[in-house]
PDB file of C-alpha atoms in Angstrom:
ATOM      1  CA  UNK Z   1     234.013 -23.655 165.568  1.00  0.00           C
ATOM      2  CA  UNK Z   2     235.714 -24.487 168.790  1.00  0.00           C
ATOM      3  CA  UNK Z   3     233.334 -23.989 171.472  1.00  0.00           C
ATOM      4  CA  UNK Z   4     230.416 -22.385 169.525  1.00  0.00           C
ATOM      5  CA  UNK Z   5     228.595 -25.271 168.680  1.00  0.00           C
ATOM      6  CA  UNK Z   6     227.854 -27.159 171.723  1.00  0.00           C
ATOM      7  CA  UNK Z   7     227.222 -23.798 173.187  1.00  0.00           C
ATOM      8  CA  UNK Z   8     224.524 -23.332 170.564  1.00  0.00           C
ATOM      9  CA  UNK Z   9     222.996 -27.005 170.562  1.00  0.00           C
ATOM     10  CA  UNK Z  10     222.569 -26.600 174.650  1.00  0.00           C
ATOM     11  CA  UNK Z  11     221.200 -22.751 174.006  1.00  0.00           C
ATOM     12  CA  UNK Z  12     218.389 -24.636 171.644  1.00  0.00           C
ATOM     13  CA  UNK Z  13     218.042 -27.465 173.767  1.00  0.00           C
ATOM     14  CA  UNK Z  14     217.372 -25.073 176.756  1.00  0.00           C
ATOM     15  CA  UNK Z  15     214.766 -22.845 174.467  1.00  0.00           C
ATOM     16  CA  UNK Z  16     212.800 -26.074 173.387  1.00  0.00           C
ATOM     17  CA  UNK Z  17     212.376 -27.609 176.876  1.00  0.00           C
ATOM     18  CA  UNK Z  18     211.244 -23.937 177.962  1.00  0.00           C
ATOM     19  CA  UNK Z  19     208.256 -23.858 174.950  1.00  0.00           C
ATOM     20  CA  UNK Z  20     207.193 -27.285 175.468  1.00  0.00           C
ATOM     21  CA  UNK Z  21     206.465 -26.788 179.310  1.00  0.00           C
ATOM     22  CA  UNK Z  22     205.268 -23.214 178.160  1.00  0.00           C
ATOM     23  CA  UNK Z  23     202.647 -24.947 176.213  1.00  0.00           C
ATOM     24  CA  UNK Z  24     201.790 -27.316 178.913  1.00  0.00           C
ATOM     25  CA  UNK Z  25     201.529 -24.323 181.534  1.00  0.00           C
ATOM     26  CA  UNK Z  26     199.594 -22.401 178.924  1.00  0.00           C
ATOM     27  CA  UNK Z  27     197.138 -25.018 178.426  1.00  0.00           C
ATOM     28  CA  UNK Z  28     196.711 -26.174 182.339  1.00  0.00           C
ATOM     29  CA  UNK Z  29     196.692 -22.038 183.030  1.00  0.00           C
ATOM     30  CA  UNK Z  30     199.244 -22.626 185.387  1.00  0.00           C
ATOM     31  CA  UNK Z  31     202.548 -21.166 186.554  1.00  0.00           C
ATOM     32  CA  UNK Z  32     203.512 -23.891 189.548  1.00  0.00           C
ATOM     33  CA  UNK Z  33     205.816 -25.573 188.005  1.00  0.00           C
ATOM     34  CA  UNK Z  34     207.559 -22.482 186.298  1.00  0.00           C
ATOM     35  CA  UNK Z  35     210.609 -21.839 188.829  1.00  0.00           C
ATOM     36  CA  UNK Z  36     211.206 -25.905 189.201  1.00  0.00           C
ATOM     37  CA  UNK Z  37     211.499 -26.251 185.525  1.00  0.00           C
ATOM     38  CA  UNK Z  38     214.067 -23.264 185.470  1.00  0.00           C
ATOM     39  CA  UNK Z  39     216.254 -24.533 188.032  1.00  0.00           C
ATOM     40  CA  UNK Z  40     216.036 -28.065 186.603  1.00  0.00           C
ATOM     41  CA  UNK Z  41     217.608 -26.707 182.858  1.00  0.00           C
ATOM     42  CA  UNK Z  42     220.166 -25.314 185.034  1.00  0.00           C
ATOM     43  CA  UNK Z  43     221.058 -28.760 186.370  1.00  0.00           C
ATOM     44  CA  UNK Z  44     220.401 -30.814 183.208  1.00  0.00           C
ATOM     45  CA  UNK Z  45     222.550 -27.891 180.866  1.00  0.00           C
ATOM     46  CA  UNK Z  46     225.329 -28.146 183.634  1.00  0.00           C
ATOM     47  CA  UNK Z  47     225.830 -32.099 183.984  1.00  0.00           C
ATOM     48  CA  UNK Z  48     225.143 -32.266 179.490  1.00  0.00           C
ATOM     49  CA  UNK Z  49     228.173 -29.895 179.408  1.00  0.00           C
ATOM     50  CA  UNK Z  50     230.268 -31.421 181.796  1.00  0.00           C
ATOM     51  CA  UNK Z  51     229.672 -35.083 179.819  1.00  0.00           C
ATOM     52  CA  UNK Z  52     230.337 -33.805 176.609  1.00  0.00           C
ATOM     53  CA  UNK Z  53     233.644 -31.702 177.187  1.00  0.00           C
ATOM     54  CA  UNK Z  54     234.489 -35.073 178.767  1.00  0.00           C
ATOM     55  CA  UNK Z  55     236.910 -33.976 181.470  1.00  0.00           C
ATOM     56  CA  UNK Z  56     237.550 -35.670 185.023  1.00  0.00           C
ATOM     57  CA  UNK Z  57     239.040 -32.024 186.012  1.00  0.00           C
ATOM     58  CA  UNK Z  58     237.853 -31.622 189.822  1.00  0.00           C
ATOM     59  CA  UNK Z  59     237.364 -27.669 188.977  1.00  0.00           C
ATOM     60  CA  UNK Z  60     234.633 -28.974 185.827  1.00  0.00           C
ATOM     61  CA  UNK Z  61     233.428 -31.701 188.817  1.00  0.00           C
ATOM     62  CA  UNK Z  62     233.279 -29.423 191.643  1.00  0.00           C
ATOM     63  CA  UNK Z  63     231.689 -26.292 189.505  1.00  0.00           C
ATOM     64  CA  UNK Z  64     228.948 -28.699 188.299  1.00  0.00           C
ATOM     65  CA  UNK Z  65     228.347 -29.947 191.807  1.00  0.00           C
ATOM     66  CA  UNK Z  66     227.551 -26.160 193.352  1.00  0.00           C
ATOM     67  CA  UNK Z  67     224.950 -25.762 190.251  1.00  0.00           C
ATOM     68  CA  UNK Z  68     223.260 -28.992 191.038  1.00  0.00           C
ATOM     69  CA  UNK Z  69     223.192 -28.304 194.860  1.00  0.00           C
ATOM     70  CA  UNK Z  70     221.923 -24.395 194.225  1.00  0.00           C
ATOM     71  CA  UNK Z  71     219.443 -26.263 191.473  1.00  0.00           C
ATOM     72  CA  UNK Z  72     217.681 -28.749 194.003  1.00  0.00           C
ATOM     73  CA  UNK Z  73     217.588 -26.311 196.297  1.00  0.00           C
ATOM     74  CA  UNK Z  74     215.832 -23.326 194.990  1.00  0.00           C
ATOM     75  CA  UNK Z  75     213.759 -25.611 192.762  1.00  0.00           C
ATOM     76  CA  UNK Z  76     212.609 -27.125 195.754  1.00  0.00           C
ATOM     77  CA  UNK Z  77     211.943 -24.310 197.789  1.00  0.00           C
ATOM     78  CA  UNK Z  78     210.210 -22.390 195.406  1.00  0.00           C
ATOM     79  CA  UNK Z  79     208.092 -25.531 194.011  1.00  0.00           C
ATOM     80  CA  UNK Z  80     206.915 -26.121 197.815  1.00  0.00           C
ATOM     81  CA  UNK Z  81     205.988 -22.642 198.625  1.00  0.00           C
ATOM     82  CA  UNK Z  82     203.690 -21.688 195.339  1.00  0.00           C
ATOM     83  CA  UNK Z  83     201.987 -25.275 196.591  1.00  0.00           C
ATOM     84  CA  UNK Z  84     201.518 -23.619 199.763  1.00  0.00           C
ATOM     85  CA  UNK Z  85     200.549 -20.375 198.137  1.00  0.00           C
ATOM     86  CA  UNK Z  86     198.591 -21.856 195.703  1.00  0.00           C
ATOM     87  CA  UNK Z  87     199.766 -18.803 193.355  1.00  0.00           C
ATOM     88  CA  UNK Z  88     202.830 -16.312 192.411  1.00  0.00           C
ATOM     89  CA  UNK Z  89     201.828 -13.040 192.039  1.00  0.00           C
ATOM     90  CA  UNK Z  90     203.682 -12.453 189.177  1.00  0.00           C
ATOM     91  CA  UNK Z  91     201.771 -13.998 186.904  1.00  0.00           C
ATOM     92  CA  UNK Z  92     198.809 -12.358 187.926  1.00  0.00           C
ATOM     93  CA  UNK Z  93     196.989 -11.048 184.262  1.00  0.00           C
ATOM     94  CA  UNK Z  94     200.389 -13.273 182.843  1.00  0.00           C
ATOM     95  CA  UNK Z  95     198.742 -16.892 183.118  1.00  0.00           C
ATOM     96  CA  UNK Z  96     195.447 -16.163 181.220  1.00  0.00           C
ATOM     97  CA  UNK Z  97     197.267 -14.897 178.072  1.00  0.00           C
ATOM     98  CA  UNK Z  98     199.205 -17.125 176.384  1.00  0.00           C
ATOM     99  CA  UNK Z  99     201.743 -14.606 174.245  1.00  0.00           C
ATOM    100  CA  UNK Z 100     202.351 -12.816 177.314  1.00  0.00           C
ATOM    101  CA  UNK Z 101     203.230 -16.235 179.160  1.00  0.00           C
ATOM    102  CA  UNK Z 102     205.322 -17.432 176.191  1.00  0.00           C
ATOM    103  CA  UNK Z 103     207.259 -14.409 176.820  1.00  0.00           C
ATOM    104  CA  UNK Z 104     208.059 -15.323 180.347  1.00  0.00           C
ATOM    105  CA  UNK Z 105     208.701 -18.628 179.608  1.00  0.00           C
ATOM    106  CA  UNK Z 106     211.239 -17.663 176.846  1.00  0.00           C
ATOM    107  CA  UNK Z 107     212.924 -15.218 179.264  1.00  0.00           C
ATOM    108  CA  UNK Z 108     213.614 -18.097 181.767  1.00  0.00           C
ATOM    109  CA  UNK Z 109     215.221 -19.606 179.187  1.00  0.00           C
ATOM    110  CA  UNK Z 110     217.608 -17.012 177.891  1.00  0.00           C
ATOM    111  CA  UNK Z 111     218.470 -16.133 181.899  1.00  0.00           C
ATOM    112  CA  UNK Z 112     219.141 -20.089 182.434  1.00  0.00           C
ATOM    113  CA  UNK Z 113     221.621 -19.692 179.399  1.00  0.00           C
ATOM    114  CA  UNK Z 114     223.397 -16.947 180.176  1.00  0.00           C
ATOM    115  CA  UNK Z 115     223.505 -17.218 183.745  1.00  0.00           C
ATOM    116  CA  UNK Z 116     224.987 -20.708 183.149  1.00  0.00           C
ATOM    117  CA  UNK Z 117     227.778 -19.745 180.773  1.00  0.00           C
ATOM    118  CA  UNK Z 118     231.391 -19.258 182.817  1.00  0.00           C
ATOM    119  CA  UNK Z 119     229.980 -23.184 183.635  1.00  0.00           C
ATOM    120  CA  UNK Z 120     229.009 -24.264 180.314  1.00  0.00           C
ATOM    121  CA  UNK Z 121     232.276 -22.737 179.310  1.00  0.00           C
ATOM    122  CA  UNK Z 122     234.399 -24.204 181.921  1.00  0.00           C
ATOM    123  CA  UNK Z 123     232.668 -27.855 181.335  1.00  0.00           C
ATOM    124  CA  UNK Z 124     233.462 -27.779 177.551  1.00  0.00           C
ATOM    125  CA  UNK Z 125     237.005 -25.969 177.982  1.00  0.00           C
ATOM    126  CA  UNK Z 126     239.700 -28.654 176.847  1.00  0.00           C
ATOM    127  CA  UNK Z 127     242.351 -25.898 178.459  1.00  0.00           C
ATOM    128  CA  UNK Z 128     243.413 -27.168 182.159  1.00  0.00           C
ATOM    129  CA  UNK Z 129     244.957 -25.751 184.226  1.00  0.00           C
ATOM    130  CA  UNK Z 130     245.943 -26.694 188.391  1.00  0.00           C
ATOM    131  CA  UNK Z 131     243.545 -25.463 191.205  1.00  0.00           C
ATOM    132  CA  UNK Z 132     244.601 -21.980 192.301  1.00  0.00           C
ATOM    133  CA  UNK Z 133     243.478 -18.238 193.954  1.00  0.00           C
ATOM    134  CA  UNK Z 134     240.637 -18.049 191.777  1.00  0.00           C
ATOM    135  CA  UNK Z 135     238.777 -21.158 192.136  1.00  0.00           C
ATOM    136  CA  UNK Z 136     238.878 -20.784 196.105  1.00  0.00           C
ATOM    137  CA  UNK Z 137     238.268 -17.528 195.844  1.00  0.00           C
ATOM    138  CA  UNK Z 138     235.307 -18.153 193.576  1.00  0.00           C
ATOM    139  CA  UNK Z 139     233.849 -21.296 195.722  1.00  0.00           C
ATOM    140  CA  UNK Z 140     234.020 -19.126 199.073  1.00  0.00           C
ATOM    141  CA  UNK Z 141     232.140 -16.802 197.474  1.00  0.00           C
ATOM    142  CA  UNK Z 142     229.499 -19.433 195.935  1.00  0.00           C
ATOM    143  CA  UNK Z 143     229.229 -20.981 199.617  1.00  0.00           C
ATOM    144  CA  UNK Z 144     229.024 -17.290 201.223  1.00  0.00           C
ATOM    145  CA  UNK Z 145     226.153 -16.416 198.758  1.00  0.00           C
ATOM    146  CA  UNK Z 146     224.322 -20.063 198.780  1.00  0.00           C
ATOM    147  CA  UNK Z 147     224.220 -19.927 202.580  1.00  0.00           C
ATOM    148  CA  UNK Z 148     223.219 -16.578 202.609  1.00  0.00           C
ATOM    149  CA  UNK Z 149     220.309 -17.256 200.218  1.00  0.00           C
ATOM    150  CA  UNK Z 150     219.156 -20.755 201.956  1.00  0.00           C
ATOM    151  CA  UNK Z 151     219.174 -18.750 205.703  1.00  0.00           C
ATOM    152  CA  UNK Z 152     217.410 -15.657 204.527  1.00  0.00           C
ATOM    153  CA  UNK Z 153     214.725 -17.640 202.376  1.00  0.00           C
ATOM    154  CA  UNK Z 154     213.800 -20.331 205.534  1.00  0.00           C
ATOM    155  CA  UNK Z 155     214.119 -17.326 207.875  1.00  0.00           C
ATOM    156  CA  UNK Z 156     211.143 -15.466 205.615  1.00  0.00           C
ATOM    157  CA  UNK Z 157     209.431 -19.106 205.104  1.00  0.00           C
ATOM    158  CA  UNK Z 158     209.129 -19.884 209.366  1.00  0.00           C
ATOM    159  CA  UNK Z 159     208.211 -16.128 209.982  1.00  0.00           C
ATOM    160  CA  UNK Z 160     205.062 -16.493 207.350  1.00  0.00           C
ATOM    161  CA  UNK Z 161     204.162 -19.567 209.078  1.00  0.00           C
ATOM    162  CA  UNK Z 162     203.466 -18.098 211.859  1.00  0.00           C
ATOM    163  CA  UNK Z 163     200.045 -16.696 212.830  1.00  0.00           C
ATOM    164  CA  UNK Z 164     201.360 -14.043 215.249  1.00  0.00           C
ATOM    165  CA  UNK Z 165     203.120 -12.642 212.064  1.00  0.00           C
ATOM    166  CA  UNK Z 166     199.893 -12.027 209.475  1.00  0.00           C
ATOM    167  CA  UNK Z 167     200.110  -9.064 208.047  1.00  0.00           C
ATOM    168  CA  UNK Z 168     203.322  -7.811 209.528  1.00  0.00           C
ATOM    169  CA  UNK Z 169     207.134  -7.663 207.456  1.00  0.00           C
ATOM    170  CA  UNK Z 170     209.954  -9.368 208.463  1.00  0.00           C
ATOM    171  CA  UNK Z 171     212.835  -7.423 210.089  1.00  0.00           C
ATOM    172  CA  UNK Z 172     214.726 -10.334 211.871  1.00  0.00           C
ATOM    173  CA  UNK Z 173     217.226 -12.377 211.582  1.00  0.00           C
ATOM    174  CA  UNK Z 174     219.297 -11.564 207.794  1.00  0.00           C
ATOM    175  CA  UNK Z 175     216.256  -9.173 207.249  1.00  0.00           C
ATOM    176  CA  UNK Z 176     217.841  -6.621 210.114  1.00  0.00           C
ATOM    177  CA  UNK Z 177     220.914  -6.063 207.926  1.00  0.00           C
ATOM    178  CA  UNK Z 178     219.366  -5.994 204.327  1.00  0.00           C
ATOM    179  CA  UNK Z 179     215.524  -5.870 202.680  1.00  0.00           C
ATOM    180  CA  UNK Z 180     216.329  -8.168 200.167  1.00  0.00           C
ATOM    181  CA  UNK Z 181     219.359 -10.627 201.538  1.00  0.00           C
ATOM    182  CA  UNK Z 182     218.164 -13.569 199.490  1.00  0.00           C
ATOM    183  CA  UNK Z 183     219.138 -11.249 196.432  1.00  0.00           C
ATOM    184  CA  UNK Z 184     222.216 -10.790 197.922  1.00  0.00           C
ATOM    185  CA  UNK Z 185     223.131 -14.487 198.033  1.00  0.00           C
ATOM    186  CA  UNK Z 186     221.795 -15.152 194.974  1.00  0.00           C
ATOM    187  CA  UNK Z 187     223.832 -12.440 192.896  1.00  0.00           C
ATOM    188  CA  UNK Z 188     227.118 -13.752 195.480  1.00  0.00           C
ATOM    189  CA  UNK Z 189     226.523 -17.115 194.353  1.00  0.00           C
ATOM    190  CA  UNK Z 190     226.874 -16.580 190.468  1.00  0.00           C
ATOM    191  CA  UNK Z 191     229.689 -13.722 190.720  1.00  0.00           C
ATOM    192  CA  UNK Z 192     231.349 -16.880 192.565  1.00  0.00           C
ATOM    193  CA  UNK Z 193     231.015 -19.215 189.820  1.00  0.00           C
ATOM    194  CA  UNK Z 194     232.340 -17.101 187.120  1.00  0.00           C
ATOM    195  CA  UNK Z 195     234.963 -16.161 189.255  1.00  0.00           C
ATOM    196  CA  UNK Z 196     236.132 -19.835 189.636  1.00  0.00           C
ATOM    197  CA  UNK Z 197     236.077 -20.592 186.020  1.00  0.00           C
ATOM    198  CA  UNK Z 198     238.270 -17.343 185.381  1.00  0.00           C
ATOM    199  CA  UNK Z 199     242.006 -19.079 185.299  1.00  0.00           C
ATOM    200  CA  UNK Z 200     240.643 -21.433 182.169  1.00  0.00           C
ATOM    201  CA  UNK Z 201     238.383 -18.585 180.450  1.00  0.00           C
ATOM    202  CA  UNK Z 202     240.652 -16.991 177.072  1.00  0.00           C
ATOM    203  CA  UNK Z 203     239.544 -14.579 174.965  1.00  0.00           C
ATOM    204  CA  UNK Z 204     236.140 -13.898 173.828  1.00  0.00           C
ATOM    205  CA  UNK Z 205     234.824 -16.394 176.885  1.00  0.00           C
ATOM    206  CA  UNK Z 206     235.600 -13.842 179.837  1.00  0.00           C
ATOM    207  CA  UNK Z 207     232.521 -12.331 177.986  1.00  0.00           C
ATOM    208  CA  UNK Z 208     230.659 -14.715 180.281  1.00  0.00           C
ATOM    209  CA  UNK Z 209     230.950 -11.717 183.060  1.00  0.00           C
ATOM    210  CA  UNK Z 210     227.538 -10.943 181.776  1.00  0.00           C
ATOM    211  CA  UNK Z 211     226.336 -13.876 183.640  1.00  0.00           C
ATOM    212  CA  UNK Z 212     226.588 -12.144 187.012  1.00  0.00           C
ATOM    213  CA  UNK Z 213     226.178  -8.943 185.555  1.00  0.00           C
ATOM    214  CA  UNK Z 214     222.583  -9.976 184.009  1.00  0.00           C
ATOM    215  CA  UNK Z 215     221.289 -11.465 187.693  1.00  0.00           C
ATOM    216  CA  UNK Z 216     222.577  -8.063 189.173  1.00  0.00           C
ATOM    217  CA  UNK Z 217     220.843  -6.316 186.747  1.00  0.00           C
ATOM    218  CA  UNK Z 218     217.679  -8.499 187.325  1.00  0.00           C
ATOM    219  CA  UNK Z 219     217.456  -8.762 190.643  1.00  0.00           C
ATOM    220  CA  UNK Z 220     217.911  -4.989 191.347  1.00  0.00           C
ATOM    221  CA  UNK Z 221     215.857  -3.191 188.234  1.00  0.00           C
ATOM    222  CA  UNK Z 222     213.474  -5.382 186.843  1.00  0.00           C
ATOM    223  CA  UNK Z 223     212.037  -8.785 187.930  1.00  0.00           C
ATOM    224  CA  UNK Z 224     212.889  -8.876 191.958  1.00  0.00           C
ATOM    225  CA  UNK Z 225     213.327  -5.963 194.372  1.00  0.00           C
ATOM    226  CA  UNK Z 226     211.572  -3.192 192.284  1.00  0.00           C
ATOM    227  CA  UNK Z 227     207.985  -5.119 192.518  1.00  0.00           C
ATOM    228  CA  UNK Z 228     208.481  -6.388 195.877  1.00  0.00           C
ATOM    229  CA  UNK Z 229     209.695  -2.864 197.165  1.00  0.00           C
ATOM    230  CA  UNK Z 230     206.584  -1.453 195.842  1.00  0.00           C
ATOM    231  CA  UNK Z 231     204.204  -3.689 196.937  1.00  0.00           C
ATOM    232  CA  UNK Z 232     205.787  -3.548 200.498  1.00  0.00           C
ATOM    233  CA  UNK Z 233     205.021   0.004 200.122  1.00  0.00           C
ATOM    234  CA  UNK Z 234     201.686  -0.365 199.098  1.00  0.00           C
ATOM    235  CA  UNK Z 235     200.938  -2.644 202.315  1.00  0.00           C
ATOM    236  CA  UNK Z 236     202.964  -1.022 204.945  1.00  0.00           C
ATOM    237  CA  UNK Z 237     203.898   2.179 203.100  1.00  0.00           C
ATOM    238  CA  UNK Z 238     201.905   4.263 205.875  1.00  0.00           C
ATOM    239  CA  UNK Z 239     203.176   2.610 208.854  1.00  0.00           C
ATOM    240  CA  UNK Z 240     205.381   4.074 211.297  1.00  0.00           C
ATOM    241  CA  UNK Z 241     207.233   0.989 211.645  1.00  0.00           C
ATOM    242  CA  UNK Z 242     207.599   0.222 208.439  1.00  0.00           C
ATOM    243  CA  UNK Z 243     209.202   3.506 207.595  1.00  0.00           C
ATOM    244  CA  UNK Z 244     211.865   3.652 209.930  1.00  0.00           C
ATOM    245  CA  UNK Z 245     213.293  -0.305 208.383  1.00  0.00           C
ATOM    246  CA  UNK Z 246     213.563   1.763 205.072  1.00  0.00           C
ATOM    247  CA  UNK Z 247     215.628   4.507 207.192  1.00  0.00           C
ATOM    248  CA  UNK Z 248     217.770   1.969 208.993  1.00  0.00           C
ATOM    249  CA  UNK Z 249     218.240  -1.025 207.062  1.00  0.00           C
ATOM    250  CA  UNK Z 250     219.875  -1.147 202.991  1.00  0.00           C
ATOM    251  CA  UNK Z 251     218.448  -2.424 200.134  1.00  0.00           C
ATOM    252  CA  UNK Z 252     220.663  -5.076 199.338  1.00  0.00           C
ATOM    253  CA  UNK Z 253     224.246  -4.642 200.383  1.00  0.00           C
ATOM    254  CA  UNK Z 254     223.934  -5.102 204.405  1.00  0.00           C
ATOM    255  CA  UNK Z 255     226.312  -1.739 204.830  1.00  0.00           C
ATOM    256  CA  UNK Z 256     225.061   1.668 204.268  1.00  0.00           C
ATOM    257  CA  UNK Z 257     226.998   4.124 201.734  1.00  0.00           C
ATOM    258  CA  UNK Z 258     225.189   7.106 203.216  1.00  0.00           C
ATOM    259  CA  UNK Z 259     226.338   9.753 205.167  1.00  0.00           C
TER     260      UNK Z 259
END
């Protein structure tokens, strides 16, 4: 079975932890500690799979590592500003019913899974091989994307804590080259980490591409910039401002492939 089984034991593993906070969440009617348990299966699925493939590789070390550090961080962040919030719009409608929130729970869980697998893959892989083009390559990438991420997110967080700034958008900083640059980082980060588990993928594992394929895919059609570009429309849609930062400024990719 190779492979296959410890890939399906962590898949369950990750599914049951998901349903048992879902159940707690449903019950409390609560969705605060929603992101923090996602980003913590990504750090407990990492470090199980780097223990039981049982390597001292420094590629299995150092890949583990940038998931725990991305992990904390974005757990962290996100737990800290729905306290602040007191609410993520999201789950607005999604909290009170529990099917509907059992859905969203088990959709963290399959994008924790599959976002994680050129890791989980790498961690179990018994194949070695020395560091090389493609594991620098990949952590650049990781570090461009994570710094990009961590910079645009405090830039949004210090420019909503300021009063002068109610019930304006944010245009500054990261903002001035993209509408979305924590997106950016985030989808950066992940093509990074498949990229540095490429040299020891083999056969049916470079299927793990759909890990940065999937956040892509998310981030740009479904769960992130399509609601927040339309409810930036419906608040500032009218404004004059507001327009011309749609005219000058991409969606995601900080370079325009208009003519």
């Amino acid at each position: 079975m190779g492979l296959l089984t410890p890939l399906a034991l962590l898949a369950s593993l990750d599914l049951a932890l998901q349903w048992g906070l879902w159940a707690a969440a449903a019950a409390l009617r609560t969705e605060k500690f929603f992101d923090l348990a996602g980003s913590g299966t990504f750090i407990l699925l990492a470090h199980l799979s780097l223990r039981w493939g049982n390597t001292q590789h420094p590629r299995q070390q150092i890949q583990t590592t940038l998931v725990t550090i991305w992990g904390l961080r974005l757990g962290l962040f996100l737990f800290l500003r729905i306290l602040t919030e007191g609410h993520d719009r999201r789950f607005n409608g999604v909290r009170e019913n529990p099917a509907t929130f059992f859905l969203y729970w088990t959709m963290q869980g399959i994008w924790v899974f599959v976002t994680l697998l050129p890791t989980l893959i790498l961690n179990l892989e018994k194949h070695e091989k020395p560091l090389g083009f493609w594991d620098y390559l990949g952590w650049s990438m990781w570090a461009l994307g994570f710094i990009t991420e961590a910079v645009a997110d405090q830039q949004k967080w210090h420019y909503r804590s300021n009063p002068d700034n109610a019930g304006r958008f944010i245009q500054s900083g990261l903002w001035a080259y993209s509408r979305h640059p924590n997106y950016l980082g985030e989808i950066l980060l992940w093509t990074g980490l498949f990229l540095s588990a490429v040299s020891v993928l083999r056969g049916w594992q470079f299927l793990s591409i759909i890990s940065p394929l999937l956040v892509w895919f998310l981030l740009n059609y479904v769960s992130g910039i399509p609601l927040l570009e339309k409810a930036a429309m419906k608040r500032w849609g009218k404004e004059a401002a507001f327009q011309a930062y749609l005219q000058k400024t991409p969606v995601l990719w900080p370079v325009s492939w208009k003519r």
